Coordinates of C-alpha atoms and ligand atoms in Angstrom, one line a residue:
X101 CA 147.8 -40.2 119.1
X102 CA 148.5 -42.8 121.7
X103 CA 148.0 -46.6 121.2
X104 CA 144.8 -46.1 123.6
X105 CA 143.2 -43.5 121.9
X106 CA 143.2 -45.2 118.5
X107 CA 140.2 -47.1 120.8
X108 CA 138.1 -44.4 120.4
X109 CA 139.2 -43.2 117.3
X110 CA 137.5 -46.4 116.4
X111 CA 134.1 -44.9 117.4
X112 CA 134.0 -43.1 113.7
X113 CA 134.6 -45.8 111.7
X114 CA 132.3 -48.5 110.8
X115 CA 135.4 -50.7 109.6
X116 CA 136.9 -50.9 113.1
X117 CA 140.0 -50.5 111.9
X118 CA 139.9 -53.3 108.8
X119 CA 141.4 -51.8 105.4
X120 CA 139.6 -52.4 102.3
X121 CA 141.7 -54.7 100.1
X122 CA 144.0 -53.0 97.9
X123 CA 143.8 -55.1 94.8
X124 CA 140.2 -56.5 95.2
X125 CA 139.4 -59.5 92.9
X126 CA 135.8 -61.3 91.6
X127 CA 135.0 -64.3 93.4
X128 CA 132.4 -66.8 92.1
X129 CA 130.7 -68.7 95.3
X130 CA 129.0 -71.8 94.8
X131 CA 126.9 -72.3 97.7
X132 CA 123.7 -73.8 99.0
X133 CA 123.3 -75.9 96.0
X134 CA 120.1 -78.5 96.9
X135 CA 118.7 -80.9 94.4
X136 CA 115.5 -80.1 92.4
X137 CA 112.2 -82.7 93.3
X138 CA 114.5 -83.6 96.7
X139 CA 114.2 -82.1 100.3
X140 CA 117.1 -79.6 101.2
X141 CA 119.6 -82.0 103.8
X142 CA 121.4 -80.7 106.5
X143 CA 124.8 -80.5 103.9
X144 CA 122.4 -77.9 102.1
X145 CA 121.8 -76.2 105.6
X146 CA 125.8 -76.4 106.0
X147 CA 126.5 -74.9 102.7
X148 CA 124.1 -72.0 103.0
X149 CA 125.1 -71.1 106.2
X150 CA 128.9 -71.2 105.8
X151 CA 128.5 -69.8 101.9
X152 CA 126.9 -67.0 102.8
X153 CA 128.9 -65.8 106.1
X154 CA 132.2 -66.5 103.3
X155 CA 130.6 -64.0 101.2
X156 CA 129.5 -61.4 103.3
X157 CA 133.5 -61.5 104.8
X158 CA 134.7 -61.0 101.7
X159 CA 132.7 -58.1 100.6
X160 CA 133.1 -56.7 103.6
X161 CA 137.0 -57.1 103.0
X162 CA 136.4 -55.0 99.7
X163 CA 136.3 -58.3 96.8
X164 CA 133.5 -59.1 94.5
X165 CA 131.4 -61.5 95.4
X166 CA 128.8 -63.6 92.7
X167 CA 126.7 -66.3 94.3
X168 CA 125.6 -68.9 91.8
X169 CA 123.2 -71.8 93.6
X170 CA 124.5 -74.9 91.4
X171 CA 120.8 -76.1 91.8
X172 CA 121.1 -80.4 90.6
X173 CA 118.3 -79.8 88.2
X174 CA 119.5 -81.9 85.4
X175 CA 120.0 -85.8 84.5
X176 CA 118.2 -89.0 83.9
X177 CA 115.9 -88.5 86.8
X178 CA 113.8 -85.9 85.5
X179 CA 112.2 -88.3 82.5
X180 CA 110.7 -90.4 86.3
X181 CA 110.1 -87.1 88.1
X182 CA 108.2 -86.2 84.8
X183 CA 106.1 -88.8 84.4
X184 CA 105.3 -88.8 87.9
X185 CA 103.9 -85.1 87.7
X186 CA 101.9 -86.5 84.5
X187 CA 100.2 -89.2 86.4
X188 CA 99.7 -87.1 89.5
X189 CA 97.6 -84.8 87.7
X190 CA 99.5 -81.5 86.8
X191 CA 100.2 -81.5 83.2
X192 CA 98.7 -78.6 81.9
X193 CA 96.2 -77.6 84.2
X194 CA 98.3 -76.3 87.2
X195 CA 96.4 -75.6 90.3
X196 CA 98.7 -74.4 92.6
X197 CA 96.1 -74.5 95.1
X198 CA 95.3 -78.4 94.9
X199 CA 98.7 -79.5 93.5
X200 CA 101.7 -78.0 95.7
X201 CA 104.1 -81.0 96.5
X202 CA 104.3 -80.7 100.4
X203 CA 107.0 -83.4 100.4
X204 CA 110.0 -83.5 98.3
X205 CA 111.4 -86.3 99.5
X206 CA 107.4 -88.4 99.2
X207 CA 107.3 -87.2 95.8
X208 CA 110.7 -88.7 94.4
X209 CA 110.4 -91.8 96.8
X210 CA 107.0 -92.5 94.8
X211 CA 108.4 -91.9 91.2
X212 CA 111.4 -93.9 92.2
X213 CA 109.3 -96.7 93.3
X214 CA 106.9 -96.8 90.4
X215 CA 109.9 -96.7 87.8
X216 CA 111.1 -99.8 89.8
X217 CA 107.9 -101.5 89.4
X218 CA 106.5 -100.0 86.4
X219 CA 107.7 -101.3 83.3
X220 CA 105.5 -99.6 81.2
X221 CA 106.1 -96.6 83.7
X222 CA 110.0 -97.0 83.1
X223 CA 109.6 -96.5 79.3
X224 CA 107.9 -93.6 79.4
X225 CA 110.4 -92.3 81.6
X226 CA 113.6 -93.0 79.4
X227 CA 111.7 -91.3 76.5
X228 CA 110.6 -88.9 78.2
X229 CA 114.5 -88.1 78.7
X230 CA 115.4 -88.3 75.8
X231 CA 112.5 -85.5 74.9
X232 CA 113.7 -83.7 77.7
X233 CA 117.3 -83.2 76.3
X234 CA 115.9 -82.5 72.6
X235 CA 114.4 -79.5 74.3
X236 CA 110.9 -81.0 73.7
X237 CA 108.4 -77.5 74.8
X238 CA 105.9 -80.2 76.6
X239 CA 109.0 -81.9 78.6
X240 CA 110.2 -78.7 79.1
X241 CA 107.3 -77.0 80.5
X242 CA 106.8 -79.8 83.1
X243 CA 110.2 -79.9 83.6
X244 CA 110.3 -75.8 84.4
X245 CA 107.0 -76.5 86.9
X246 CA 109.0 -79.0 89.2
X247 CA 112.2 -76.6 89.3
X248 CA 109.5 -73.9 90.4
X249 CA 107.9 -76.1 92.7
X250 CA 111.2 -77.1 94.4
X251 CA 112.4 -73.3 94.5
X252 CA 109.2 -72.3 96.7
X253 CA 110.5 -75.2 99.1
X254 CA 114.1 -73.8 98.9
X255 CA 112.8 -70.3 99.3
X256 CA 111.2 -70.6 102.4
X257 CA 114.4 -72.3 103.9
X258 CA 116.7 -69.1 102.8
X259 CA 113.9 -66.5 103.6
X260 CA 113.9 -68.2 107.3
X261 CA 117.1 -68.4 107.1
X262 CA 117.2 -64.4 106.2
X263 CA 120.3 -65.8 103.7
X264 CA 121.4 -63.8 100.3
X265 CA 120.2 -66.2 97.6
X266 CA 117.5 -65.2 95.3
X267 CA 116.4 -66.7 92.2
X268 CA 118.8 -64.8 90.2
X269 CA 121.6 -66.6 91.9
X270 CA 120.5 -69.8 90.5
X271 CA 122.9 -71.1 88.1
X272 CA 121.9 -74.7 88.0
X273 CA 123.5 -78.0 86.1
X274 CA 121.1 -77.3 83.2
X275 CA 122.1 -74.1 83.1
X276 CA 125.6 -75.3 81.3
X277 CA 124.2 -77.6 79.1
X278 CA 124.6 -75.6 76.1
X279 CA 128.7 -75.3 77.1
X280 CA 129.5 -78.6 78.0
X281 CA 129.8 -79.4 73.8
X282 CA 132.0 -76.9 73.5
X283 CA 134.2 -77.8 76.7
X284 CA 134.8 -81.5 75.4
X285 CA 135.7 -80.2 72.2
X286 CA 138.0 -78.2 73.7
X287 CA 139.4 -81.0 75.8
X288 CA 139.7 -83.0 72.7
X289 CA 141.2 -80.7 71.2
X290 CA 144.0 -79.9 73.6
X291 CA 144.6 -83.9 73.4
X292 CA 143.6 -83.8 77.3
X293 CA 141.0 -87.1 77.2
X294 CA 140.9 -90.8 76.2
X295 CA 138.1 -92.9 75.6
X296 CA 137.8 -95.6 77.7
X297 CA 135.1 -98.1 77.7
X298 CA 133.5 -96.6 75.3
X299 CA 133.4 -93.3 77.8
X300 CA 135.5 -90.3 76.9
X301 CA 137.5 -89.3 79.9
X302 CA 139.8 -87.0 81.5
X303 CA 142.5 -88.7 83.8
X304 CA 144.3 -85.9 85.9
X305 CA 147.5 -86.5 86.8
X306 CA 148.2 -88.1 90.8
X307 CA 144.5 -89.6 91.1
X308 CA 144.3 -93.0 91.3
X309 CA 142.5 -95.8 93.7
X310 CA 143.6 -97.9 96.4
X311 CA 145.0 -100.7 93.5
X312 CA 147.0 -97.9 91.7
X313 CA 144.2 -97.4 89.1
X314 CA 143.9 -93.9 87.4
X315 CA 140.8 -92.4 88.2
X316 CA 138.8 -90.8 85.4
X317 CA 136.5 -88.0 85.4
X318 CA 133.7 -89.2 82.8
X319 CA 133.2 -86.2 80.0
X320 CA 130.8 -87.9 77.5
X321 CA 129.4 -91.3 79.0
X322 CA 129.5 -93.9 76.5
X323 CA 125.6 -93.3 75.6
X324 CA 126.6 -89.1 74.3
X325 CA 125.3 -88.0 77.4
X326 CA 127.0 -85.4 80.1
X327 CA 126.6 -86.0 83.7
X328 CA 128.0 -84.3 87.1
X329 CA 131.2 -83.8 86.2
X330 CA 131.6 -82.7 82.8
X331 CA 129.2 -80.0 84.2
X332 CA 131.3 -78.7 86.6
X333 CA 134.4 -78.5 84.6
X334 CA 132.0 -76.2 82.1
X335 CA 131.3 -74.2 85.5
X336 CA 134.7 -73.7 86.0
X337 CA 135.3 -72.5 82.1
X338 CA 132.1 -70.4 82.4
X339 CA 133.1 -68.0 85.3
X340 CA 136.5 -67.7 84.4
X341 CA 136.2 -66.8 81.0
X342 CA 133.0 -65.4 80.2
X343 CA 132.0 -63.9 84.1
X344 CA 135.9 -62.7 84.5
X345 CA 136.3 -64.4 88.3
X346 CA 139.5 -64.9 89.7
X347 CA 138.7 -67.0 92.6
X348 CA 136.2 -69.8 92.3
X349 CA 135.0 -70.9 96.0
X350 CA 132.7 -73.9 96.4
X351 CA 130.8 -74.5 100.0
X352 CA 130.2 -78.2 99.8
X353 CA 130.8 -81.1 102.1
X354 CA 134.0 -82.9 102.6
X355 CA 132.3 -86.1 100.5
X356 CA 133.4 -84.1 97.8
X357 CA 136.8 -83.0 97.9
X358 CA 138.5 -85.3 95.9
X359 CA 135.9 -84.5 93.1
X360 CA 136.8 -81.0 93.3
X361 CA 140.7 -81.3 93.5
X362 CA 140.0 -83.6 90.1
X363 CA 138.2 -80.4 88.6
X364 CA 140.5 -78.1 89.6
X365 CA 143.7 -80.1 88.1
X366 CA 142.3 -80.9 85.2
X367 CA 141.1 -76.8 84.7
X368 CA 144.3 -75.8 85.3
X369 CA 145.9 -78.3 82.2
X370 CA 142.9 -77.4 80.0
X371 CA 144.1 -73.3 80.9
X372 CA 140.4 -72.6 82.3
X373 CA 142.6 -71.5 85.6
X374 CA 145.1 -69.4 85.2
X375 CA 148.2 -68.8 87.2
X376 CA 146.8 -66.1 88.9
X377 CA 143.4 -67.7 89.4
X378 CA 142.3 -69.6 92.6
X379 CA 139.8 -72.6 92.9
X380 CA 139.1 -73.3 96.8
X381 CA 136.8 -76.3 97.9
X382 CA 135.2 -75.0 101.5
X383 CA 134.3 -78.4 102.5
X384 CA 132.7 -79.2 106.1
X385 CA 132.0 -81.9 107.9
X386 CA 128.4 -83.1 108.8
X387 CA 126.0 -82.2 111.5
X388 CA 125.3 -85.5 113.8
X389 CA 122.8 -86.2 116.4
X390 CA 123.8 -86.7 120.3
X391 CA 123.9 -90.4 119.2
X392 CA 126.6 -89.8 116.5
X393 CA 124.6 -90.6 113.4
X394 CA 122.4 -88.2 111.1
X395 CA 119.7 -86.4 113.2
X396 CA 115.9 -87.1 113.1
X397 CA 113.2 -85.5 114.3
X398 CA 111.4 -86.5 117.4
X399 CA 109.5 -88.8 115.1
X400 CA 112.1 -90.5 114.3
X401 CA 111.7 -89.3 110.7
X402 CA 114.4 -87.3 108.4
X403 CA 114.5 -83.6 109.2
X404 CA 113.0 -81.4 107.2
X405 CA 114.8 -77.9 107.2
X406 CA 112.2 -75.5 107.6
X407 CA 110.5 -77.3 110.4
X408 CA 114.0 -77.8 112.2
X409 CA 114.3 -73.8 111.9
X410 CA 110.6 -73.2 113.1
X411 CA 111.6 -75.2 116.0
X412 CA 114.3 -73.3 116.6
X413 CA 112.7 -69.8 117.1
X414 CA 109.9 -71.4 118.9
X415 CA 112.4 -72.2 121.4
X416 CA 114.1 -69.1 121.3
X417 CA 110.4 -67.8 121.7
X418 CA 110.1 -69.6 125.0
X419 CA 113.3 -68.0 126.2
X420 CA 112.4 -64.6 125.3
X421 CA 109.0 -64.9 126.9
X422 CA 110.4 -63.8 129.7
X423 CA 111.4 -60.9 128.7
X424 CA 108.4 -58.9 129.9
X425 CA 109.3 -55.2 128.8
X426 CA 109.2 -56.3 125.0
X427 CA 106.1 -55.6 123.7
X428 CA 104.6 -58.8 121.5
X429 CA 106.1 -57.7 118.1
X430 CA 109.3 -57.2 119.2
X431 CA 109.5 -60.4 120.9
X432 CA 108.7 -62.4 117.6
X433 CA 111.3 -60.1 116.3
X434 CA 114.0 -60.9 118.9
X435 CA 112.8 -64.9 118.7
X436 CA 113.7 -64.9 115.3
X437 CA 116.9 -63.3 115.6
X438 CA 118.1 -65.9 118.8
X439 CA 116.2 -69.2 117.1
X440 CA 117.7 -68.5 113.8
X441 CA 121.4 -67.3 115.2
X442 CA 121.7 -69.6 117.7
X443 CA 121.8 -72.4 114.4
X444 CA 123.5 -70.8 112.5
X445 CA 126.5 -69.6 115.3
X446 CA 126.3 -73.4 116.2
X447 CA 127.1 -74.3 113.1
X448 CA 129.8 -71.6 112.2
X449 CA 131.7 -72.0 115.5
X450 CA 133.3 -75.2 114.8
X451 CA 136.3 -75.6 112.5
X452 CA 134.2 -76.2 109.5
X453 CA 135.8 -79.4 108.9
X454 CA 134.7 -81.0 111.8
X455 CA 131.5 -83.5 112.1
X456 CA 129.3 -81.4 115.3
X457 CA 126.8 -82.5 117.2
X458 CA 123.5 -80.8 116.9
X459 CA 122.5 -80.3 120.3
X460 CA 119.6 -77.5 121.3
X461 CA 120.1 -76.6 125.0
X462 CA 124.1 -75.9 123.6
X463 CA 123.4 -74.0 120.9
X464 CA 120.8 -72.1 123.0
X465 CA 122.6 -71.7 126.2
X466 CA 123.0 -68.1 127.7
X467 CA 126.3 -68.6 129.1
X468 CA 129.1 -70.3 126.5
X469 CA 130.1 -70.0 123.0
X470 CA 126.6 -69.2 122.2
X471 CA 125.1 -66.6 119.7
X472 CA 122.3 -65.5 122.2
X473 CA 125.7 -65.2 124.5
X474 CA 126.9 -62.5 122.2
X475 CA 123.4 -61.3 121.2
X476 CA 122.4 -60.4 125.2
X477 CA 125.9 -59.4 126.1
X478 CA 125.5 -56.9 123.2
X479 CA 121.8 -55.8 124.2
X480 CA 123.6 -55.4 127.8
X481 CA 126.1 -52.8 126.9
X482 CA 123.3 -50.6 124.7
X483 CA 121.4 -50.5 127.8
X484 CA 124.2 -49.2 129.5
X485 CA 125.1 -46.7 126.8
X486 CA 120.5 -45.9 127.0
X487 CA 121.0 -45.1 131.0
X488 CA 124.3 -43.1 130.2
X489 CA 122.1 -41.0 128.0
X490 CA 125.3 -39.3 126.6
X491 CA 127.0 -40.7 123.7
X492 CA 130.9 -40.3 123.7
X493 CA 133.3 -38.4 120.9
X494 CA 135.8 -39.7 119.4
X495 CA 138.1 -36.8 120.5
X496 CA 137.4 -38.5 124.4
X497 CA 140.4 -39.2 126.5
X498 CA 141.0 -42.3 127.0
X499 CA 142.4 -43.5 130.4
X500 CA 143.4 -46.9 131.5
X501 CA 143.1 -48.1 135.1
X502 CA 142.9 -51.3 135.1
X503 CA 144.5 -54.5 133.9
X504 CA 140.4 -55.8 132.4
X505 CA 140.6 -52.5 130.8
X506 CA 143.4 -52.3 129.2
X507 CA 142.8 -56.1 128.1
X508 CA 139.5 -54.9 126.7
X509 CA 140.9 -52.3 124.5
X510 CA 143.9 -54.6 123.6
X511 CA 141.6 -57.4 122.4
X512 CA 139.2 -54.3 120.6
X513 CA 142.4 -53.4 118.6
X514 CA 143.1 -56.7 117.5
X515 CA 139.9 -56.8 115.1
X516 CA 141.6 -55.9 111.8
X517 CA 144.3 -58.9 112.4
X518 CA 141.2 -61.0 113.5
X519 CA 139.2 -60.6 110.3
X520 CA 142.3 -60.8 107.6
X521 CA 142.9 -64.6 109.7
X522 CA 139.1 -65.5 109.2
X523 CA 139.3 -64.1 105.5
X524 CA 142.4 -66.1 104.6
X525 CA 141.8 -69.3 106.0
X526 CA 137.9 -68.9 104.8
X527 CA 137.5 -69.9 108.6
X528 CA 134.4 -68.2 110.3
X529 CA 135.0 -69.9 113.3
X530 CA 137.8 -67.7 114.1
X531 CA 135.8 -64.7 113.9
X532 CA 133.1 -66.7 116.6
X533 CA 136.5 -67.3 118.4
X534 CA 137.0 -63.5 118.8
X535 CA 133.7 -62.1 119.1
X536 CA 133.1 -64.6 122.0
X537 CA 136.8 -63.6 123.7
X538 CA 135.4 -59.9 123.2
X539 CA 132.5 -60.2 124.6
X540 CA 134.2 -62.5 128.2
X541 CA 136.2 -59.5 128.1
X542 CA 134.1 -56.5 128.2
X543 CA 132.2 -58.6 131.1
X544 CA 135.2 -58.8 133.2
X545 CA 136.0 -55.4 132.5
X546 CA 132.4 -54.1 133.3
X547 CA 132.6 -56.2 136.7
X548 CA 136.1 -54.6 137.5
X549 CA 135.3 -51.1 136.5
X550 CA 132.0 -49.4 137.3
X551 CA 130.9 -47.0 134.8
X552 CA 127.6 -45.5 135.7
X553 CA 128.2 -45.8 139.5
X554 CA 128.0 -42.2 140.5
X555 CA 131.6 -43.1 142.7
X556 CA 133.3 -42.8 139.5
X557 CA 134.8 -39.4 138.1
X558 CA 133.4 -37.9 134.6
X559 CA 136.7 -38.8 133.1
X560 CA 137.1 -41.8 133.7
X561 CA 133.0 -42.3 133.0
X562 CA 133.8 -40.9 129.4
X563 CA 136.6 -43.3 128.8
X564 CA 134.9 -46.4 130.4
X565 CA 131.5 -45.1 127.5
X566 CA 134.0 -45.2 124.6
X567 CA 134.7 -49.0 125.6
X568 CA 131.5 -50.0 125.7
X569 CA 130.3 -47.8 122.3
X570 CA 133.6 -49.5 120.4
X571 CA 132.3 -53.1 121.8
X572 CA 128.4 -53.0 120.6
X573 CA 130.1 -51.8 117.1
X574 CA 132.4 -54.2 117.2
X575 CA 130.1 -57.4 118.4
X576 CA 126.9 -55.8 116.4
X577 CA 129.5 -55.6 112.8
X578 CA 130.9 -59.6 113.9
X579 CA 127.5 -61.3 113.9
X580 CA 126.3 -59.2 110.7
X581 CA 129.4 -60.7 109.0
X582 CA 128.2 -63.8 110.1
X583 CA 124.5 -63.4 109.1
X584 CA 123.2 -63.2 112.5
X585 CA 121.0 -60.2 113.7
X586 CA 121.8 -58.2 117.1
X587 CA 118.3 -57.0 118.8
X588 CA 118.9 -53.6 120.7
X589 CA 117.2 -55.2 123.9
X590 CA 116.9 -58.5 124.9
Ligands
LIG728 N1 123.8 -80.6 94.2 C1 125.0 -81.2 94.8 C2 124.7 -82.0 96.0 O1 123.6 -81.9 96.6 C3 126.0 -80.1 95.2 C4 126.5 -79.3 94.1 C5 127.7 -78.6 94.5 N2 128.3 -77.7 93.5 C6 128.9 -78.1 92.4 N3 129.4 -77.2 91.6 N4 129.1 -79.4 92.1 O2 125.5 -82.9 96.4

């Protein structure tokens, strides 16, 4: 078989040419991760987005992949958030229908400000706490209703979103409370902490402060209790050992790094990661308005996800108004697919750890580095391959005329080497990179190289078919790696 007809032996294979990997491993991805009784940010956005176009790689690329949403459900806040619930008139008698928090961020805003105010409020709160962590039922119960309530708001984020993440997935900090004795024992016990002020810590080695200082990561505070990071060094213990993962990948912004490379050296002395084992923090930058700072909404106010992303497919909804041959259904459908890609592609296309701006008419453009690029150059070549009204073999010949067409097939063949970069370097920009180069390709091909003009001989028709067949596949499989949908017409 010649180099050129491996193109169209590409037409039976839904791998394009990408091997399975031969020694597959378990990864555990930490991704999405909002806070309970808070509004999802934009970092949450981030981290759903990029966590679940890392996953969806990597399965593709023949690993295991567990999700686990590190929900922040946990801590001294919850005695206020409690209390709060108490007073606003839920205990007991829920009514979903009169009390649904609409606002998060209103909700913990008023607790907050009553505990500041409140002394009698205050008390309550710290011993509602301490209930809390005695596994009191009534603290309990509450506390279950607000982690509900908060997953409805985080639901209809993911379900807009059309993201991976169900409630099974969620694996929040509470979820390792029963552990984290176990893990500072353990830590004790391999001589790996020191109390200091009263706090028992862990000092890896090479972190210290700008005056030299070693910097600690806090295991029991000096009060008995746990906090953030004591919780994620039980996370680390609890999907290595009990859940068998090899690879530990967590999707959260670059604030965090240095936390995570803390974790993962201290891990690795307390043997929770082996030599053979990997811990990867996926951190990103943030998403910044025109102006440079944190975007608003046109209020002025912070941005609530699932409004931002009902804004975005009722702009996609204008654009595809247009679009007069889809019948009413199908352009909701095709809205949804360009509003919801078009964030998501604007969001995957930069080098992750890059700040971008969030900027509509860009991410929305039909001409650039755009998803609804990709999407209508994609709905172009089906109706193409609908007029053609024969569908190629993969036995056809393929002939190369042209210099567009031969750098067509060239960049077509270059898919497996394409996906092992993005996979390695857990960089889905690169695969935007090469789905965008694919797609400027086929169009100067398809403007070089007539293929339904009747001027052009059945051959070379045939040949010209298996291009455009091996191109849908190709852009059609790159966005569903990436989570975004590709509507036959558009
Ligand atoms: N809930 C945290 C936040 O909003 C993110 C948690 C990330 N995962 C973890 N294992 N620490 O900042």
């Amino acid at each position: 078989m010649s180099g050129w007809q491996a193109a169209a032996a590409l037409l039976g294979d839904t791998r394009l040419g990408a091997p399975v990997a031969e020694r597959p491993r378990r990864f555990a991805l930490d991704y999405s991760s909002p806070n309970v009784a808070k509004e999802m940010h934009v970092g949450h956005l981030r981290s759903s987005i990029i966590g679940d176009a890392i996953g969806g790689l990597l399965r593709f690329a023949g690993h295991e992949v567990v999700p686990h949403n590190h929900l922040g459900d946990w801590g001294t806040p919850f005695g206020m958030l409690i209390e709060h619930l108490i007073d606003e008139g839920w205990a007991g008698a829920r009514d979903p229908a009169r009390h649904t928090i609409t606002d998060l961020n209103n909700f913990y805003q008023a607790a907050r400000q009553k505990f500041d105010a409140d002394e009698a409020f205050a008390g309550r709160a710290r011993r509602r706490v301490v209930l809390l962590q005695g596994a009191d039922e009534r603290a309990l119960g509450l506390w279950h209703e607000l982690v509900a309530e908060s997953t409805r708001h985080f639901e209809a984020v993911y379900d807009l979103l059309g993201i991976e993440l169900t409630g099974e997935d969620i694996y929040g900090e509470s979820f390792y409370n029963p552990f984290l004795g176990d893990a500072v024992d353990e830590l004790e016990a391999k001589g790996l902490t020191e109390v200091s002020d009263g706090a028992v810590c862990v000092f890896p080695p090479g972190f210290t402060n700008r005056e030299g200082d070693r910097l600690p990561l806090i295991v029991r505070k000096r009060d008995g209790g746990y906090g953030y990071a004591v919780t994620d060094l039980a996370t680390v213990r609890y999907w290595t050992r009990e859940r068998g993962c090899t690879d530990l990948l967590y999707a959260v912004g670059a604030p965090q790094a240095q936390h995570f490379a803390m974790i993962f050296e201290a891990s690795r002395h307390a043997g929770w990661l082996g030599e053979d084992d990997s811990a990867v923090h996926i951190g990103f930058g943030s998403i910044v308005g025109a102006d440079g700072k944190t975007i608003r909404t046109r209020a002025g106010g912070s941005v609530k996800l699932a409004e931002l992303l009902t804004e975005a497919i009722d702009r996609a909804a204008a654009i595809v108004a247009e679009r007069t041959e889809l019948d009413a259904a199908e352009r909701a459908e095709v809205a949804r697919a360009v509003g919801i890609g078009a964030v998501k592609y604007a969001d995957l296309r930069n080098d992750r750890e890059k700040d971008y701006v969030f900027d509509w008419d860009r991410m929305l453009a039909m001409d650039g580095n755009t998803a609804v690029y990709l999407q209508y150059a994609n709905a172009r070549i089906l109706s193409i391959l609908r007029k053609a009204g024969e569908v190629p073999g993969e036995g056809t010949h393929v002939v190369l005329r042209e210099p567009t067409e031969r750098a067509l097939v060239l960049q077509l063949l270059r898919w497996p080497a394409a996906v092992r970069a993005v996979i390695e370097g857990y960089a889905p920009h690169k695969l935007c990179t090469y789905l965008y180069d694919t797609a400027t390709a086929f169009s100067a091909f398809y403007e070089n190289c007539p293929i339904l003009a009747a001027s052009t001989p059945a051959e070379i028709r045939s040949s010209r078919l298996v291009l455009a067949q091996v191109t849908s596949n190709s852009l059609t499989l790159g966005m569903s790696l990436l989570g975004i949908r590709a509507p036959q017409r558009l």
